Tab-separated table of C-alpha atoms in Angstrom:
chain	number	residue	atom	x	y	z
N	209	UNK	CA	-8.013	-13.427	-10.531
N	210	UNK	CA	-7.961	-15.829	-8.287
N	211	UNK	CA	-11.117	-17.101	-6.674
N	212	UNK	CA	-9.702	-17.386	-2.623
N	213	UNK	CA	-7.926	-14.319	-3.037
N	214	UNK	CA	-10.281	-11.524	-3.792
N	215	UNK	CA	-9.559	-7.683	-2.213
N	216	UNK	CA	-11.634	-6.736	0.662
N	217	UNK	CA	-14.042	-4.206	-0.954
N	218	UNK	CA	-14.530	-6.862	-3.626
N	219	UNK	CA	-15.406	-9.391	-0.917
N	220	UNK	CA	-18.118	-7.180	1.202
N	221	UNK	CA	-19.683	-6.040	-2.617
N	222	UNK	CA	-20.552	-9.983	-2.989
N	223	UNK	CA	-22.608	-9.695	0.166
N	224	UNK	CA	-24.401	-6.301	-1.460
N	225	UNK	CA	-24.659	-7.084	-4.995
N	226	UNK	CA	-27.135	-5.215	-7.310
N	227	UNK	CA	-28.019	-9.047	-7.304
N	228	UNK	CA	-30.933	-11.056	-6.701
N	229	UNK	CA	-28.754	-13.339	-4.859
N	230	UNK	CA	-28.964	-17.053	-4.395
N	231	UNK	CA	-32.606	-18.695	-4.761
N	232	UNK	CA	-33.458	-18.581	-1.072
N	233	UNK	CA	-36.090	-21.514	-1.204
N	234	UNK	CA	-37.250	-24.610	-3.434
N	235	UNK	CA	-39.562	-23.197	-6.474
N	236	UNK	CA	-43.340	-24.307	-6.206
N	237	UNK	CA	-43.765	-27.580	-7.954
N	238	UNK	CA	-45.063	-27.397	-11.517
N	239	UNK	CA	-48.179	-28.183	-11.434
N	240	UNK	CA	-49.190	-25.423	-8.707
N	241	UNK	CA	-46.838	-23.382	-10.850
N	242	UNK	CA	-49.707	-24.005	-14.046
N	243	UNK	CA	-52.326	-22.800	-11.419
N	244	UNK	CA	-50.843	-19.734	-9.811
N	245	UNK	CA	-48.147	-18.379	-12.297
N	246	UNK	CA	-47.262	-17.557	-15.559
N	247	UNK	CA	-43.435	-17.966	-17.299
N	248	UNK	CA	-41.989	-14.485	-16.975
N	249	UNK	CA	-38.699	-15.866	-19.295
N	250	UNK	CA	-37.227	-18.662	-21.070
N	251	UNK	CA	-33.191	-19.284	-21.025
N	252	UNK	CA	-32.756	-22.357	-23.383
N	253	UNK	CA	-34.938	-25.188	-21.632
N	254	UNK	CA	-35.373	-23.736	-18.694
N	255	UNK	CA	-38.380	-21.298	-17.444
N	256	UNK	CA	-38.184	-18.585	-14.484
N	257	UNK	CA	-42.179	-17.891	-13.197
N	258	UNK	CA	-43.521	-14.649	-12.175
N	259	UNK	CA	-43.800	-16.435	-8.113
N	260	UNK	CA	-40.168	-17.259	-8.917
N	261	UNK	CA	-39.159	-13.767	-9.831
N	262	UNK	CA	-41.404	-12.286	-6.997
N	263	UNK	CA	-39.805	-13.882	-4.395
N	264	UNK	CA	-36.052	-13.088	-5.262
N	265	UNK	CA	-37.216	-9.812	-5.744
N	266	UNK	CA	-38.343	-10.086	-1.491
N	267	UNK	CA	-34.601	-11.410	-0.745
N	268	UNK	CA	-33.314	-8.745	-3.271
N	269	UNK	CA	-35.389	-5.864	-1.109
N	270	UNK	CA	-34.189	-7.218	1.942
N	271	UNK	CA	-30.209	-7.998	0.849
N	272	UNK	CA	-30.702	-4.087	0.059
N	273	UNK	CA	-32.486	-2.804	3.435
N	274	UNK	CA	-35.223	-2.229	1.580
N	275	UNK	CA	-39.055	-2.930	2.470
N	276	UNK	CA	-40.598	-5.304	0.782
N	277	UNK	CA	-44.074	-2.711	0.661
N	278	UNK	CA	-42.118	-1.749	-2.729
N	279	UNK	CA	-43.597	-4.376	-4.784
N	280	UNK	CA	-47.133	-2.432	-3.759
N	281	UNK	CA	-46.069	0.419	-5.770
N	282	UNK	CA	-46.764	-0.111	-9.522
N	283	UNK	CA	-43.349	1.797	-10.736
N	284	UNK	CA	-41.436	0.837	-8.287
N	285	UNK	CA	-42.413	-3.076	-8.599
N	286	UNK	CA	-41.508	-3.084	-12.264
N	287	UNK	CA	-38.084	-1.712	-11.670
N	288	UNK	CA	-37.108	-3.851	-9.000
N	289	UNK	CA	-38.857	-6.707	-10.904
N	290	UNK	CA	-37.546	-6.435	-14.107
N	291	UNK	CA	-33.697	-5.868	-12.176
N	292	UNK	CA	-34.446	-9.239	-10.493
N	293	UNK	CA	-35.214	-10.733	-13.802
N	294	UNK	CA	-32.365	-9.784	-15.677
N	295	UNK	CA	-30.010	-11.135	-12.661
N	296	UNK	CA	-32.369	-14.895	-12.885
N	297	UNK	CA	-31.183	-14.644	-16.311
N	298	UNK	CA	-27.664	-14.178	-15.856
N	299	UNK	CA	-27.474	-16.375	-13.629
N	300	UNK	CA	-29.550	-19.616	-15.558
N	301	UNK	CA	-26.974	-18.607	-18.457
N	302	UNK	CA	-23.975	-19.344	-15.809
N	303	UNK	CA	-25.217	-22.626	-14.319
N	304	UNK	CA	-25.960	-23.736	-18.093
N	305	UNK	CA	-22.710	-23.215	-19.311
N	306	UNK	CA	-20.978	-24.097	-16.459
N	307	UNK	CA	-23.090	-27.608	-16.661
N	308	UNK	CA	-22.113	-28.331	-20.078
N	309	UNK	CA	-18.344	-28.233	-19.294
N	310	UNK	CA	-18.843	-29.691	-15.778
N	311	UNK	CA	-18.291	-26.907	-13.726
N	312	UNK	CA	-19.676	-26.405	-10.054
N	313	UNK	CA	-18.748	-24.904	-6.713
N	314	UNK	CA	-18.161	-27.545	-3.923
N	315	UNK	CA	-19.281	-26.400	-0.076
N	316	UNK	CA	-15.279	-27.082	0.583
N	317	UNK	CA	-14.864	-24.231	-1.766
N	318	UNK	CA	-17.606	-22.088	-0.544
N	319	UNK	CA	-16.539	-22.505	3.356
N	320	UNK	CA	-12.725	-21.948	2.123
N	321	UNK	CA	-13.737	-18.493	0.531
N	322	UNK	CA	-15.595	-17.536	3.820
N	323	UNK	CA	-12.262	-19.068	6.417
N	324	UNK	CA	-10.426	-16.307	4.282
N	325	UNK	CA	-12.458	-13.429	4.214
N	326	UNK	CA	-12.889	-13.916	8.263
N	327	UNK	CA	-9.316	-13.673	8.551
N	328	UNK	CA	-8.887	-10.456	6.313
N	329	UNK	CA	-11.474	-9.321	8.318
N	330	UNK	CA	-9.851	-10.872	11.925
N	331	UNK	CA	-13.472	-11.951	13.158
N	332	UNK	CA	-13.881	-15.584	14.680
N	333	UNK	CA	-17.143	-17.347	13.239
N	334	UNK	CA	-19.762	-16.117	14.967
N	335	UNK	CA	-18.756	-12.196	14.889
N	336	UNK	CA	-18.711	-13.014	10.818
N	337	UNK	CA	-22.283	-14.829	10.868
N	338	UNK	CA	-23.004	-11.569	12.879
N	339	UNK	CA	-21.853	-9.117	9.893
N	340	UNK	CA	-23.938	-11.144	7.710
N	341	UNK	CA	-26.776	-10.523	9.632
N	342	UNK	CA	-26.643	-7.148	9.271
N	343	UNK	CA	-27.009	-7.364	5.589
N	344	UNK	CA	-30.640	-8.984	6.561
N	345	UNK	CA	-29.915	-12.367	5.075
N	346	UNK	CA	-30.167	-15.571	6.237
N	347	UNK	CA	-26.438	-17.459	6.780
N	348	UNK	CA	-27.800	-20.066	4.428
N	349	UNK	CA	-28.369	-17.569	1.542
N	350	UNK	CA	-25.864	-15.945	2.170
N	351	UNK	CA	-23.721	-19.109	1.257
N	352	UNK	CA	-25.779	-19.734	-1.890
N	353	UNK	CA	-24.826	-15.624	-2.813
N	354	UNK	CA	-21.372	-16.566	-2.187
N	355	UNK	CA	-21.175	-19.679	-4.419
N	356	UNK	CA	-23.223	-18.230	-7.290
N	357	UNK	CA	-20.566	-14.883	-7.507
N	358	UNK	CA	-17.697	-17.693	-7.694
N	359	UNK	CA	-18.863	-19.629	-10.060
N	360	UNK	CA	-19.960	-16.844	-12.041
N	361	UNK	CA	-16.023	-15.520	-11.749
N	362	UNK	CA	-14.831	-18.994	-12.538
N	363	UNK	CA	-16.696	-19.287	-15.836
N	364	UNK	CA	-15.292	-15.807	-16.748
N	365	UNK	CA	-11.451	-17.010	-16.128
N	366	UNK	CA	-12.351	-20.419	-17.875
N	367	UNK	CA	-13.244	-18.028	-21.009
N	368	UNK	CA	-9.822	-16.545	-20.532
N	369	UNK	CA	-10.458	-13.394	-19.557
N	370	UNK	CA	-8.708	-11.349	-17.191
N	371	UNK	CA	-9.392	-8.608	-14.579
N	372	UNK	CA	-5.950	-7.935	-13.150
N	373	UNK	CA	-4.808	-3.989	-12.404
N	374	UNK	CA	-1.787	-2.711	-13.349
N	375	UNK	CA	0.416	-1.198	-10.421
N	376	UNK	CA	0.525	1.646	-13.123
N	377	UNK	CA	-3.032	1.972	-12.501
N	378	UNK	CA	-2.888	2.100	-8.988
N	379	UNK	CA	0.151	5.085	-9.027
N	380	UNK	CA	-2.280	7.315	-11.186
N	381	UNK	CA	-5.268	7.216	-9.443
N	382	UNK	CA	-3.328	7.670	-5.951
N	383	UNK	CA	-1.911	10.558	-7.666
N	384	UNK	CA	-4.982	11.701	-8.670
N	385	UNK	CA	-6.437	11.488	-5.222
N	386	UNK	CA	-3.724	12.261	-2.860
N	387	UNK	CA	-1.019	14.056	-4.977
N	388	UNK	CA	1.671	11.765	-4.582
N	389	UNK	CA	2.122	7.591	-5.930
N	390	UNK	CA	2.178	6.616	-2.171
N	391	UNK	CA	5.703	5.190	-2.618
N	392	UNK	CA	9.112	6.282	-1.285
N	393	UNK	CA	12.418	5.192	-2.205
N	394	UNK	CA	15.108	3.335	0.210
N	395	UNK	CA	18.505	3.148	-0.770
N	396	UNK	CA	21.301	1.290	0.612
N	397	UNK	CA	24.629	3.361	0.433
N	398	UNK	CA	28.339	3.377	1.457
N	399	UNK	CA	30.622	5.886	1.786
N	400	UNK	CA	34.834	6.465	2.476
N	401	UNK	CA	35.073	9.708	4.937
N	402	UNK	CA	38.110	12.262	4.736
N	403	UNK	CA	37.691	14.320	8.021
N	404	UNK	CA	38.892	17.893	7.798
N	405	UNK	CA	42.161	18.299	9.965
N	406	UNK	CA	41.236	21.931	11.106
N	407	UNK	CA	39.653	24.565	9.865
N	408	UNK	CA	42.216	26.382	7.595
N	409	UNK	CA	42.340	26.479	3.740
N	410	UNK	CA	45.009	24.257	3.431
N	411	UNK	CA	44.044	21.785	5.547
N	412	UNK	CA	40.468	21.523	3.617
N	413	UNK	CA	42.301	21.602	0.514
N	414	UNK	CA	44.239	18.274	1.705
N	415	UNK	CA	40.926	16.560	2.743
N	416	UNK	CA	39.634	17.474	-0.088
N	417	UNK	CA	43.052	16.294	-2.366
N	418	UNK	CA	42.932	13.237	-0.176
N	419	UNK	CA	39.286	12.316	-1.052
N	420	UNK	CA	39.661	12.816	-4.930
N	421	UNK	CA	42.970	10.290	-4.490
N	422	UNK	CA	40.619	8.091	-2.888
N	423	UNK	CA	38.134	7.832	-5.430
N	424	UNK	CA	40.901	7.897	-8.187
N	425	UNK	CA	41.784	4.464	-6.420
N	426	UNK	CA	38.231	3.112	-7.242
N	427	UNK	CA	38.510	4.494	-10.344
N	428	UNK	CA	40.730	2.515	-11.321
N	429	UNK	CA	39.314	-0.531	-10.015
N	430	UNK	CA	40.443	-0.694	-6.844
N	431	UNK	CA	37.245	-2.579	-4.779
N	432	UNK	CA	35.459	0.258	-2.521
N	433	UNK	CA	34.858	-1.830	0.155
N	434	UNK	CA	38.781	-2.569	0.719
N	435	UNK	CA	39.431	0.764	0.257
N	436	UNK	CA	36.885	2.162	3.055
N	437	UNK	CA	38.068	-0.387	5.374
N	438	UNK	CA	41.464	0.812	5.046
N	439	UNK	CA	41.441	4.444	4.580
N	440	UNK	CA	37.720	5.896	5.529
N	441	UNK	CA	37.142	7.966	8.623
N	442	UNK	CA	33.370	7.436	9.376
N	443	UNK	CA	31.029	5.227	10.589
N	444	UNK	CA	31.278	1.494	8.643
N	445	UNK	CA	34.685	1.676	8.251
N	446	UNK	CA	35.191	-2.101	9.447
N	447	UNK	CA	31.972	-2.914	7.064
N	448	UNK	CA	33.532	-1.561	4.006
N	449	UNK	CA	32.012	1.668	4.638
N	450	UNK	CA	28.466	0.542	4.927
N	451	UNK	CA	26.201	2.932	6.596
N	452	UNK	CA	22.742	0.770	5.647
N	453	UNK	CA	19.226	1.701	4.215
N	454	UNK	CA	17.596	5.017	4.527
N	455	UNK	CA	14.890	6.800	2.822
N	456	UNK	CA	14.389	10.327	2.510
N	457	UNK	CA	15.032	12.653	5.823
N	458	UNK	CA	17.171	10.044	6.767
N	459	UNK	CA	20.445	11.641	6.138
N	460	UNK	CA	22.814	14.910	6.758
N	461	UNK	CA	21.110	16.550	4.068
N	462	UNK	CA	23.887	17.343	1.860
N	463	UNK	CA	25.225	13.651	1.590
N	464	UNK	CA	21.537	13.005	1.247
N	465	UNK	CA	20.415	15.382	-1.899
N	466	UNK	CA	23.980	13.918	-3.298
N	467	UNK	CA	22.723	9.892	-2.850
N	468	UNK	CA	19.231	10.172	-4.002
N	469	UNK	CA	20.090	11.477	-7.312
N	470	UNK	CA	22.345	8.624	-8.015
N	471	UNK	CA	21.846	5.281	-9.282
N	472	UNK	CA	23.454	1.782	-8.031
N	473	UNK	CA	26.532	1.215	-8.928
N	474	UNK	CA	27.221	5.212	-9.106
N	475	UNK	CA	29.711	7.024	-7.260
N	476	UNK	CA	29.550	10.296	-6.358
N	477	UNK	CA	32.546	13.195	-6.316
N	478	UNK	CA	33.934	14.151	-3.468
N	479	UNK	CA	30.673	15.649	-1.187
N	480	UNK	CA	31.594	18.078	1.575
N	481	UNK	CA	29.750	17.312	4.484
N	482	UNK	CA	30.030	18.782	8.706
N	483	UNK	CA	31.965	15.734	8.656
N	484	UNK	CA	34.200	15.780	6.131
N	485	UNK	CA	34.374	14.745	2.190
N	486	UNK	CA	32.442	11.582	1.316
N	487	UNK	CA	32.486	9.412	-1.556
N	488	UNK	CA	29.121	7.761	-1.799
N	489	UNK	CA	28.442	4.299	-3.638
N	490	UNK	CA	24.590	3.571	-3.836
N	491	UNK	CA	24.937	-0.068	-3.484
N	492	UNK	CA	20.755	-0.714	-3.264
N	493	UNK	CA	17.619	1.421	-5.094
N	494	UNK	CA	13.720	0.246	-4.283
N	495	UNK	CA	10.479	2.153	-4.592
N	496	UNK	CA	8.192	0.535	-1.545
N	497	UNK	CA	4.911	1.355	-0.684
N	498	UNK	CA	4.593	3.553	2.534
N	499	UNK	CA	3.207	2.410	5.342
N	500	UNK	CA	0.808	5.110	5.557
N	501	UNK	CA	-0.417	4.677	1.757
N	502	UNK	CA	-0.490	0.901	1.764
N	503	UNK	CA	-4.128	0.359	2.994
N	504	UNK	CA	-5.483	3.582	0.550
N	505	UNK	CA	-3.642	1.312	-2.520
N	506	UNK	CA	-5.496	-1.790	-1.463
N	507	UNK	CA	-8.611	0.512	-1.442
N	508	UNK	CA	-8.084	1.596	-4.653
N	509	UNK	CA	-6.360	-2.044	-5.908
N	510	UNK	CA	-10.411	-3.646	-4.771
N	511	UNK	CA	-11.710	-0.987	-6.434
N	512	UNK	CA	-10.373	-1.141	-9.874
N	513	UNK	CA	-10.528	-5.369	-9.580
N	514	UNK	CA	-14.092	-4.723	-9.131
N	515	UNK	CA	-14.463	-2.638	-11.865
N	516	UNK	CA	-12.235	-4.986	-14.160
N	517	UNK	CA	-14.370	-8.104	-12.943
N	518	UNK	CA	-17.686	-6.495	-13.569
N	519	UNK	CA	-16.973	-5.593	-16.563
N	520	UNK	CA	-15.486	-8.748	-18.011
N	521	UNK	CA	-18.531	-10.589	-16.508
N	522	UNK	CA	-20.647	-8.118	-18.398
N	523	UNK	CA	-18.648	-9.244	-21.895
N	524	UNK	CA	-19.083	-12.968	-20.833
N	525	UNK	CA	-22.543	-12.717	-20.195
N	526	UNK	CA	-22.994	-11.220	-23.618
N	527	UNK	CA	-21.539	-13.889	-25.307
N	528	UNK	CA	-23.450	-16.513	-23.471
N	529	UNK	CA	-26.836	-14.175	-24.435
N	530	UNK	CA	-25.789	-14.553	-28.536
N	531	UNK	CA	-25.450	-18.376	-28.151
N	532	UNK	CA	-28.697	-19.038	-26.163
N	533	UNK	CA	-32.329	-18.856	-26.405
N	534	UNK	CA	-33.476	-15.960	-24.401
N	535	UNK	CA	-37.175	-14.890	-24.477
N	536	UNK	CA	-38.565	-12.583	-22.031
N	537	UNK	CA	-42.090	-12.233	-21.509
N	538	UNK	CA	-42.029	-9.539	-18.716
């Protein structure tokens, strides 16, 4: 998946992750680390400290509209402590392997990511620093957030894994939710008309004659459009009988239930119509998305990318874990 074209609901879950985030201040030097703290893990050569892990576990509170008072409950402090420190991990494992293969997100990249989720959105700059905001981060962490989730989804591709959806995917769940696949189907047709001269039996019989001579003539590969243009009755005679594209309630409903159960290339028997006896030629067959269900798709499209990306991260990261040194002393 590409990393400057992520879905919408995939986009806004960066800016909630069950994450820590990005480390929203320099670490305390290492010698008033010795004093005050104690090494909560170790990821290869690298430590995380317990004033480390309590203050992403602040920005983690806050990212979540939480208070920060939660760390004064014992429970609830070890929960949110030990979520914090399995995120710290994660993400040391990242920025190690991406290191070794000299991998890194540039602020180009960052601030490209963010010019592209403003215009999904259609806010100018400072209506999207607003919608930060609200998420009760600082624009500067924020960015940090944003660069750690793309690296982390970089180092997932780089390991060749994939999170694309199938459109198949997408069909059954809209079924599933809304009874139908969301699509219709547009044909493009053509037709040679036989009007009925009057309304006795012989004269539909003669229509009717006429119009099997007619397709007789394509039959035997005569071309349709020459054939319309000098014999048809209706509308797009001069077009070689082209009427254009319609979908479904488009159409006298007759010559309508008698086009949508062909294919391209078919043509039909003579179909009696108010108008007369057709012979239809689907010239064009496409399944589109309707207007109406195209933003519920997308919906469900983020969704299942989500769901596909988290859990291919998941895999990564548990490779990474069976190469590395992890001990946690929380």
């Amino acid at each position: 998946m590409s990393r400057f074209t992520l879905l919408r609901s995939f986009l806004l879950a960066v800016l909630a992750l069950g994450s820590a985030g990005a480390l929203s201040a320099a670490a305390p030097s290492t010698a008033h680390a010795a004093i005050i703290d104690r090494v909560v893990a170790q990821v290869n050569d690298e430590i995380v400290t317990l004033y480390e892990l309590e203050k992403e576990a602040r920005t983690y509170l806050v990212q979540q509209g939480r208070s920060a008072r939660v760390l004064e409950d014992p429970e609830r402090r070890e929960d949110v402590l030990r979520e914090v420190l399995d995120d710290l991990v994660e993400r040391l494992l990242i920025n190690q392997a991406a290191s070794e293969v000299g991998e890194a997100v540039s602020d180009a990249e960052v601030d490209e990511w963010m010019r592209t989720l403003r215009q999904q959105q259609g806010l100018d700059e400072q209506q999207f620093m607003q919608m930060v905001a609200q998420y009760g981060i600082d624009f500067e962490t924020y960015q940090e957030v944003v660069r750690d989730n793309l690296l982390r989804m970089r180092m997932v591709s780089l390991s060749g894994r994939s999170a694309t959806v199938a459109d198949s995917e997408i069909d059954s769940i809209y079924r599933r939710r809304h009874g139908s696949s969301g699509k219709e189907r547009f044909i493009r047709v053509r037709h040679i008309l036989v009007e009925v001269d009057g309304e006795s039996e012989a004269a539909e019989e003669a229509a009717r004659q006429r119009a099997s001579e007619l397709r007789a003539m394509v039959d035997q590969g005569a071309d349709f459009a020459e054939v319309a243009r000098q014999h048809s009755e209706g509308p797009g005679k001069d077009q070689g009988g082209m009427l254009g594209e319609f979908r479904r309630g488009q159409l006298e409903a007759t010559f309508e239930q008698a086009a949508f159960a062909m294919e391209p290339g078919q043509i039909s028997e003579p179909v009696r119509t108010p108008f007369g006896y057709h012979i239809i030629e689907v010239v064009e067959s496409e399944e589109r998305v309707a207007q109406a269900s195209a933003e519920r798709r997308a919906r469900i499209r983020a969704e299942l990318q989500e769901q596909a990306m988290n859990r291919q991260i998941e895999a990564y990261l548990q490779t990474l874990r069976a190469k590395a040194y992890v001990d946690i002393r929380y």
